[in-house]
Short mmCIF file of C-alpha atoms and ligand atoms in Angstrom, two decimals:
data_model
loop_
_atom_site.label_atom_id
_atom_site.label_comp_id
_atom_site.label_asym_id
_atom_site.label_seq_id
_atom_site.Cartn_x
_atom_site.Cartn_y
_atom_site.Cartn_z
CA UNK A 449 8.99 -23.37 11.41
CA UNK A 450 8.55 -19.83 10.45
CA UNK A 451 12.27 -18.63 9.06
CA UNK A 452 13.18 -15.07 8.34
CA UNK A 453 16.65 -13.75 6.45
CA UNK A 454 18.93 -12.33 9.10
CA UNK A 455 19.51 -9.42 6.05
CA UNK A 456 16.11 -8.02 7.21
CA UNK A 457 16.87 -7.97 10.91
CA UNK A 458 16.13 -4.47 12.04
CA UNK A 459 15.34 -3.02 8.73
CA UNK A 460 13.14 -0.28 7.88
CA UNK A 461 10.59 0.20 4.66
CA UNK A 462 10.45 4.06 4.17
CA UNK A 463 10.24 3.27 0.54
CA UNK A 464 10.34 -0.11 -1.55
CA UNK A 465 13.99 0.78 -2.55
CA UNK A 466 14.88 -0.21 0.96
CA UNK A 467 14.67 -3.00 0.34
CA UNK A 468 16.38 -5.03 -2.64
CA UNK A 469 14.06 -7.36 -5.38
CA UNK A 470 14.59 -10.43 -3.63
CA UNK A 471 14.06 -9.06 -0.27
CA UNK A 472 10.49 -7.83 -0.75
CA UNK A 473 9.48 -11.65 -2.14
CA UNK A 474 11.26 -12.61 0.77
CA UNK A 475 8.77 -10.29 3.15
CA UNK A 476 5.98 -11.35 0.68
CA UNK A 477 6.78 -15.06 0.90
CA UNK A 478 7.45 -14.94 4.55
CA UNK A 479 3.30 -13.23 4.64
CA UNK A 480 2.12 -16.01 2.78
CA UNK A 481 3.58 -19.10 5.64
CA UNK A 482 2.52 -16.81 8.42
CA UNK A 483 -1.02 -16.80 6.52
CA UNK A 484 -0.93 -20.40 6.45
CA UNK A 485 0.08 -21.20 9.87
CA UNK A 486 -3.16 -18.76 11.73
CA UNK A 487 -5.17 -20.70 9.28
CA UNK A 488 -4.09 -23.60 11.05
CA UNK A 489 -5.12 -21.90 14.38
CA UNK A 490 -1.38 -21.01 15.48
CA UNK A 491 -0.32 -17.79 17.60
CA UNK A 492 3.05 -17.29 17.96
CA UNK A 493 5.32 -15.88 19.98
CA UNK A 494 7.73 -14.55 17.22
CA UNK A 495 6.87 -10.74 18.39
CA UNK A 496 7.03 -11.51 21.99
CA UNK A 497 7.68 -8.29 24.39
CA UNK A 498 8.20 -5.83 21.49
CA UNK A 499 6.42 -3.12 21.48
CA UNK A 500 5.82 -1.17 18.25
CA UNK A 501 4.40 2.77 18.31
CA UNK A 502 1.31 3.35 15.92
CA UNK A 503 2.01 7.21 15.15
CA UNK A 504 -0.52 8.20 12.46
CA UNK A 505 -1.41 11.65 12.04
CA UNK A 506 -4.08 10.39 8.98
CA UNK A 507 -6.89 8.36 9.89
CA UNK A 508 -7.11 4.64 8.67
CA UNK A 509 -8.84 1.38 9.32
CA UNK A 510 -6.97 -1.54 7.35
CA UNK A 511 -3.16 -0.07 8.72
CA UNK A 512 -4.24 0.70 12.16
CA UNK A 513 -6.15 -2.67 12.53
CA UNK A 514 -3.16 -4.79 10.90
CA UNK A 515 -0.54 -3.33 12.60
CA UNK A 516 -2.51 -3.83 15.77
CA UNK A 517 -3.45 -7.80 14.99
CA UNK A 518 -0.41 -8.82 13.51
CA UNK A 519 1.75 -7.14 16.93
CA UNK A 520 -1.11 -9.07 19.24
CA UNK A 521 -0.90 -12.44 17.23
CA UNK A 522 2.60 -13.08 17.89
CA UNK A 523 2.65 -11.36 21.39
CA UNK A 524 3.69 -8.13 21.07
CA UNK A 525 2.44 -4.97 21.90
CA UNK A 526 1.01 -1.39 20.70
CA UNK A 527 0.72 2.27 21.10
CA UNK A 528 -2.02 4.20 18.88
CA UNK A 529 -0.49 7.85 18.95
CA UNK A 530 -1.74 10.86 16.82
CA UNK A 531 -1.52 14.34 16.59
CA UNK A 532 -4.38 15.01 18.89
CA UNK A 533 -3.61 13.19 21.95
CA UNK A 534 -0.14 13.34 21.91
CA UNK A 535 3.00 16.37 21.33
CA UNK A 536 3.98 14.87 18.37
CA UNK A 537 4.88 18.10 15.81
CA UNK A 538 2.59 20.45 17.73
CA UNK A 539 4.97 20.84 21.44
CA UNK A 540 7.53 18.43 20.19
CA UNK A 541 9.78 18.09 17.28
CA UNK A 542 9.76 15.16 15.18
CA UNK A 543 13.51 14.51 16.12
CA UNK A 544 12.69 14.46 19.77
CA UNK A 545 9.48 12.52 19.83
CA UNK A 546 11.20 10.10 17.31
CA UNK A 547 14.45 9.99 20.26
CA UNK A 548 12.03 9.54 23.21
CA UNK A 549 10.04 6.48 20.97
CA UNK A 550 13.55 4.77 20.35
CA UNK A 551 13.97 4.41 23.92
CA UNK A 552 10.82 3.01 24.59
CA UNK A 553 9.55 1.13 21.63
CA UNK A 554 10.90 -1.49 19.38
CA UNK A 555 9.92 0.15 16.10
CA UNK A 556 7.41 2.78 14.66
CA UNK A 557 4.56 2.62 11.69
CA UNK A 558 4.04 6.08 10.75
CA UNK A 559 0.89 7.30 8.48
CA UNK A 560 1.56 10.54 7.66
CA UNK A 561 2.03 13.54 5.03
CA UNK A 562 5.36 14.39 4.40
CA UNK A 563 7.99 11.54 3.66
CA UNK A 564 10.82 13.64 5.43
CA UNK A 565 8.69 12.94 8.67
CA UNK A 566 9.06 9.21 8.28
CA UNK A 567 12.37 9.51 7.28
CA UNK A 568 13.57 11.95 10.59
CA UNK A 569 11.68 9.21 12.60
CA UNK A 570 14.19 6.62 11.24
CA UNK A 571 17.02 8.93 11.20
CA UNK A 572 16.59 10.00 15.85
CA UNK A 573 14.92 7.17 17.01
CA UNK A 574 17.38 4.32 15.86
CA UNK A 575 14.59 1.60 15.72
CA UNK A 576 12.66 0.20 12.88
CA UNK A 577 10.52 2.58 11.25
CA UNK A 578 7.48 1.37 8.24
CA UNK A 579 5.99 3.47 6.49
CA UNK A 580 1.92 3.28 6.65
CA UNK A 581 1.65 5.75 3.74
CA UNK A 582 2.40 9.12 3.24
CA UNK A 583 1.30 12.32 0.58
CA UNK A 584 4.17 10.29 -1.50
CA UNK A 585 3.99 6.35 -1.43
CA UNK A 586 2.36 3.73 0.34
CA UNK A 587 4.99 0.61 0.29
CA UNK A 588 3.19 -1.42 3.20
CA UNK A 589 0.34 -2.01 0.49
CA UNK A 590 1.79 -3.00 -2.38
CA UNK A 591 3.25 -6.07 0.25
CA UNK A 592 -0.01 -6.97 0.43
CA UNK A 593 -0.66 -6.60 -3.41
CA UNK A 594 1.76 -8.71 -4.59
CA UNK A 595 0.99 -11.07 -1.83
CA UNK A 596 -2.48 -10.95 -3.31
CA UNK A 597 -1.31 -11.26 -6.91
CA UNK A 598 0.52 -14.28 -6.04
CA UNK A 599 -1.91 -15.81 -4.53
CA UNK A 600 -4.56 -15.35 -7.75
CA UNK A 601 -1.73 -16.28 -10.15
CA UNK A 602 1.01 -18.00 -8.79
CA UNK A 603 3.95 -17.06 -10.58
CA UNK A 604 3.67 -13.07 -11.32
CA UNK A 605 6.43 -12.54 -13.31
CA UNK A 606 4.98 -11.44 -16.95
CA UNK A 607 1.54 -10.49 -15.92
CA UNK A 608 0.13 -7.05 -16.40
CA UNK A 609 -1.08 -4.72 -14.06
CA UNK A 610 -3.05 -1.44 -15.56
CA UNK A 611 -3.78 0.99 -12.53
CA UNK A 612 -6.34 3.30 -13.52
CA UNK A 613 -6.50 6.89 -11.84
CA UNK A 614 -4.70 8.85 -10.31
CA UNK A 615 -1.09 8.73 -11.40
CA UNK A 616 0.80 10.38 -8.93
CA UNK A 617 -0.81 9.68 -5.84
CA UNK A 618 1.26 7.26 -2.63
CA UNK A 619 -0.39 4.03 -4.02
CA UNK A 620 0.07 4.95 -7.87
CA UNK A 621 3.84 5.51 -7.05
CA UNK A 622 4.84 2.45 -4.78
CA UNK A 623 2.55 -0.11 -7.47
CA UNK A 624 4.63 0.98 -9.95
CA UNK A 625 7.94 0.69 -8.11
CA UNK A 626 6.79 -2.52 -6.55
CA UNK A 627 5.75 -4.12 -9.95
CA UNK A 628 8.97 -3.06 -11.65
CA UNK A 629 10.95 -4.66 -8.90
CA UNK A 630 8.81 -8.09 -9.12
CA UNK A 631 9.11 -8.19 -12.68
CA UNK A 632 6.10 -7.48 -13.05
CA UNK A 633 4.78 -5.20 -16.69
CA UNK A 634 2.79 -1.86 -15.46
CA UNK A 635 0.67 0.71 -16.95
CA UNK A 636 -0.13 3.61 -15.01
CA UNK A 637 -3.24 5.24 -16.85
CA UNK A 638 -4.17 8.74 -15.96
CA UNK A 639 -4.34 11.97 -17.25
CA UNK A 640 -1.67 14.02 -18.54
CA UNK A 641 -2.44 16.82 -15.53
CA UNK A 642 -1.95 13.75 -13.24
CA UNK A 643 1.66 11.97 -14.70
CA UNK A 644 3.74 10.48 -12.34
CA UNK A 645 7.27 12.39 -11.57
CA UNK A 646 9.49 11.74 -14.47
CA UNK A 647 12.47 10.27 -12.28
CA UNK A 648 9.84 8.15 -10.52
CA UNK A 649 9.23 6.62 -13.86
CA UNK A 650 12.24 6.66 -15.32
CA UNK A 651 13.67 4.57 -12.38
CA UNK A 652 10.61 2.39 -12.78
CA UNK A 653 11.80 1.71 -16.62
CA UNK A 654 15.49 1.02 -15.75
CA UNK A 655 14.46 -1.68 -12.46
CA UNK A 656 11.66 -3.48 -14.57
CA UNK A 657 13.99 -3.89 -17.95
CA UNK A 658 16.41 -5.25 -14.79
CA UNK A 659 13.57 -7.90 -14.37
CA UNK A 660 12.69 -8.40 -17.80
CA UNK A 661 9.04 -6.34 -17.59
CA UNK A 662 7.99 -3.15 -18.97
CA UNK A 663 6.52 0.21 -17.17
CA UNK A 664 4.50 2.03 -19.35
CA UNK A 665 2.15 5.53 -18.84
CA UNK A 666 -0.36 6.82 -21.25
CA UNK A 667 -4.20 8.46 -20.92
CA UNK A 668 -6.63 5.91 -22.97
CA UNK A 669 -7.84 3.23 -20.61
CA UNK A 670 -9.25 1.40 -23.21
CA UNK A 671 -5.80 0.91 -25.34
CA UNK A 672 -4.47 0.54 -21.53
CA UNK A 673 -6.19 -2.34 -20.22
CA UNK A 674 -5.70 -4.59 -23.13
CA UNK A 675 -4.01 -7.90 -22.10
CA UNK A 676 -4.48 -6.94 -18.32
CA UNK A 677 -4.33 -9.22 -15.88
CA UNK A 678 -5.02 -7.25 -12.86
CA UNK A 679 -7.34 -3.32 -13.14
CA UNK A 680 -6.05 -1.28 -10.33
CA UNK A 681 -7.67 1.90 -8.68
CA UNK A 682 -7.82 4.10 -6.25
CA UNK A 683 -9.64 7.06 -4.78
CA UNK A 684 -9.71 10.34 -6.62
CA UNK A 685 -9.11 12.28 -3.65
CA UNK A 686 -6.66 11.38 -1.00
CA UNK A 687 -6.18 12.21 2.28
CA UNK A 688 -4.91 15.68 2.50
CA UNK A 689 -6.11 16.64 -0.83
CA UNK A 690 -9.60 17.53 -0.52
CA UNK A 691 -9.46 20.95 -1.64
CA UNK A 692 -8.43 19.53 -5.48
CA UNK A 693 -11.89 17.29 -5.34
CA UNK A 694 -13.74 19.36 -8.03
CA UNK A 695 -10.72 19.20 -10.12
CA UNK A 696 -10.22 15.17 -9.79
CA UNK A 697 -13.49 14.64 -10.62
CA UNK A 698 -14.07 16.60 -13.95
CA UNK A 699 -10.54 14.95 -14.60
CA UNK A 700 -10.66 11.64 -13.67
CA UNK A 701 -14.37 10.68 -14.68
CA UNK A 702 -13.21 9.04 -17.93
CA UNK A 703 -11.21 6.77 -15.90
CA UNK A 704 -13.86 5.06 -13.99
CA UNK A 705 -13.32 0.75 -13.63
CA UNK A 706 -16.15 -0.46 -15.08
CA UNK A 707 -17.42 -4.02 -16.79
CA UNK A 708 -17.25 -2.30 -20.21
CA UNK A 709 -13.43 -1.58 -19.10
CA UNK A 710 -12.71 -5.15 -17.87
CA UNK A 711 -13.92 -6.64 -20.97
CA UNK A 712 -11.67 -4.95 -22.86
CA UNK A 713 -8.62 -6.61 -20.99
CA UNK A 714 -9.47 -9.85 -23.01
CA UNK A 715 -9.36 -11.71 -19.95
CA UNK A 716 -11.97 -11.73 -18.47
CA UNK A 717 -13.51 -14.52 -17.19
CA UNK A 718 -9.99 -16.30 -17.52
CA UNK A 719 -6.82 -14.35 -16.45
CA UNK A 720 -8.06 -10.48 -14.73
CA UNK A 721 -8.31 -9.63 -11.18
CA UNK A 722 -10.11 -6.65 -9.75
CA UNK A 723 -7.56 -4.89 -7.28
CA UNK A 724 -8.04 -1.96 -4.50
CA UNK A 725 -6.69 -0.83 -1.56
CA UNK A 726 -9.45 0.52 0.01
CA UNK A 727 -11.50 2.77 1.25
CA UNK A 728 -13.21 2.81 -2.58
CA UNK A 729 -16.05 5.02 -3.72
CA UNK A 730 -17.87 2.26 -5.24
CA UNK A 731 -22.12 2.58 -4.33
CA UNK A 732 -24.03 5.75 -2.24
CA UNK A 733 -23.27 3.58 1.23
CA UNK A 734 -21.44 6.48 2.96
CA UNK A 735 -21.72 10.06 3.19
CA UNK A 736 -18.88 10.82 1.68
CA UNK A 737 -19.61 9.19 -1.63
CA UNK A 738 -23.05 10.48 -1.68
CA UNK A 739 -21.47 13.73 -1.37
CA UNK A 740 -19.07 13.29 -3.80
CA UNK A 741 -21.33 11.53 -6.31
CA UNK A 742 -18.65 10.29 -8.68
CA UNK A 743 -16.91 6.50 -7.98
CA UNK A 744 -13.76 5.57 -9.04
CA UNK A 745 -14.91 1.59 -9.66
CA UNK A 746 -18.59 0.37 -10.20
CA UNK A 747 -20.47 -1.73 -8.19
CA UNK A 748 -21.13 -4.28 -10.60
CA UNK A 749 -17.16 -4.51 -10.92
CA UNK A 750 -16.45 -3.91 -6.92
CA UNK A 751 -18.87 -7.10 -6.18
CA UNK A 752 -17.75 -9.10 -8.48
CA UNK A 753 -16.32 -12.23 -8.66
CA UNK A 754 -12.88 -11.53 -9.93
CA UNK A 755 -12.47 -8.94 -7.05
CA UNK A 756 -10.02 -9.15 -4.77
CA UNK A 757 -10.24 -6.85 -2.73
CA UNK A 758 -11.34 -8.03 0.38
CA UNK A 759 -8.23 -10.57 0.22
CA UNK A 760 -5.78 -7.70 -0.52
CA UNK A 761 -7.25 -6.32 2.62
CA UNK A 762 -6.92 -8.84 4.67
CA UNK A 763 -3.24 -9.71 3.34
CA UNK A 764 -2.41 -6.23 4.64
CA UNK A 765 -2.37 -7.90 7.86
CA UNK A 766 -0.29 -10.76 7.13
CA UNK A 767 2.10 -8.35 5.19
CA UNK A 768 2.54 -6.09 7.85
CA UNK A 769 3.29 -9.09 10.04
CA UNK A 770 5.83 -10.63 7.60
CA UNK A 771 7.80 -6.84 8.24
CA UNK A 772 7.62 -6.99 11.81
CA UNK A 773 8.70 -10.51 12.23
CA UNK A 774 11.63 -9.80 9.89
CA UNK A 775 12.68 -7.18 11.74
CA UNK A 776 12.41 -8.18 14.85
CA UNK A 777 11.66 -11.71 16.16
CA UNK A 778 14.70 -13.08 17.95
N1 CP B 799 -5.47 0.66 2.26
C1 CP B 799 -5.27 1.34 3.40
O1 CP B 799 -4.17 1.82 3.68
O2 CP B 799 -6.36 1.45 4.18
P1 CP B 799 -6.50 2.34 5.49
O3 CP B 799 -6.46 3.78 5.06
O4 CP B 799 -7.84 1.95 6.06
O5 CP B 799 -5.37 2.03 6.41
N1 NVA B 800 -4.42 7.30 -2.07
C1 NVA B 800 -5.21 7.04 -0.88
C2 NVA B 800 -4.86 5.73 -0.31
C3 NVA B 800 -5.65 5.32 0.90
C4 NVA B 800 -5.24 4.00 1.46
C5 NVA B 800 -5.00 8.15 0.12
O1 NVA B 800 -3.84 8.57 0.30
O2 NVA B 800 -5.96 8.63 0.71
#
């Protein structure tokens, strides 16, 4: 019997301070028995005749898909809207498409840029509203990362999680948030031109001490990873940001994750995952890393066995199904 807390009925995630500690286990517990009962070939009926918008004005595979699955698994529905085929901030404001949605829909995933869009969406259309990632954090991930982490490690609590990149970008920000709040001790490597906002990482500091863990920023990745359990990445470049590529690249080529890297953690072999949340730059498959011809993660260390990344990507799915369960199965 699949069990949600009432406390999350009709909740939104804008940002992982939505939601208290203990709530977003709950969601990530709640993602690992849903897990467990499709793997025993169950579909539910726990979403049945909700219908949730899909408004993305970014592209995206892994969001778009899970959102999509996770809504269909448990018989509900979907809408993929974006800025092309529909009014949404070219003809119509965000208030009034958000007002119009809340009379028709359930609830809302928005991809995005600005974090005021999400947050207007929430504010006119009086359903449910997750955030799918926008310019400033991407909370629907790191569901899926600590899902993943938990799976690898069982308890979490204590381990150490170095990202590697860039600091300040949506998934840099919410890891950091989301390992502070699970207790877990983070290290966000990066360059100095690339720091995190200070109040970002202040708050960080104040909820990890809360759960006994550290947060911690500096620029050598080999002091960094030492005693790592889990090397973190993520592209150079995001979305939106392609006119900075020259600039991320002369910056951020000391960071690549490589084998040289993981060894350094000390636990390799034993205690490190590999994490990502995808698309990586990680081999000359695609045009756009043959083009860009600098990769954030090797191959040797993308196809290895202590990556996880493939599992993180499918837990985004079973994440994003915990959310919409919570929020609105009956
Ligand atoms: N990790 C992630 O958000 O992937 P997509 O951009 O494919 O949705
Ligand atoms: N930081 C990346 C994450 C993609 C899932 C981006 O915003 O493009």
């Amino acid at each position: 019997m699949i069990k949600s807390p009432t406390a999350l009925k009709n909740r939104s995630l804008l940002s992982l301070n939505d939601f208290s500690d203990e709530e977003m286990m709950c969601v990530v517990d709640l993602a690992i028995a849903l897990k467990k009962r499709r793997a025993e070939g169950v579909r539910g009926d726990l979403l049945r005749r909700k219908n949730i918008a899909l408004v993305f004005e970014k592209g995206s595979t892994r969001t778009r898909c899970s959102a999509t699955v996770a809504a269909l698994d448990e018989g509900g529905g979907v809408e993929y809207l974006t800025r092309s085929d529909t009014h949404f901030g070219v003809k119509e404001s965000v208030k009034d498409t958000a007002r119009v949605l809340g009379r028709i829909f359930d609830g809302i995933l928005f991809r995005g840029y600005a974090q005021k869009t999400a947050e207007q969406l929430k504010q006119y259309s009086g359903v449910p509203v997750w955030n799918g990632l926008t310019d400033e954090s991407h909370p629907t991930q790191i569901l899926a990362d600590l899902m993943t982490m938990k799976e690898a490690f069982g308890e979490i609590r204590g381990k150490k999680v170095v990202y590697i990149g860039d600091g300040r970008n949506n998934v840099a920000n919410s890891l950091m948030l989301g390992c502070a709040k699970a207790g877990v001790n983070f290290f966000n490597c990066t360059p100095r031109e690339l720091l995190p906002s200070r109040n970002m990482v202040e708050e960080s500091i104040h909820l990890a001490a809360l759960n006994g863990s550290t947060v911690e920023v500096g620029s050598d990745p080999a002091a960094a990873v030492e005693g790592a359990n889990v090397i973190y990445t993520d592209v150079w470049v995001s979305m939106g940001e392609e006119t900075k590529k020259e600039e991320r690249l002369r910056l951020l080529a000391p960071y690549q994750v490589n084998m040289e890297l993981a060894e350094r953690t000390g636990n390799l072999g034993k205690d490190l995952i590999f994490m990502h949340c995808l698309p990586a730059f990680h081999d000359n498959e695609t045009e756009a890393s043959r083009e860009t011809g600098a990769q954030e993660v090797t191959d040797e260390v993308f196809e290895s066995s202590f990556s996880k990344v493939f599992d993180e990507a499918e837990n985004r799915m079973h994440t994003i199904k915990a959310l919409f369960v919570s929020a609105l199965a009956e």
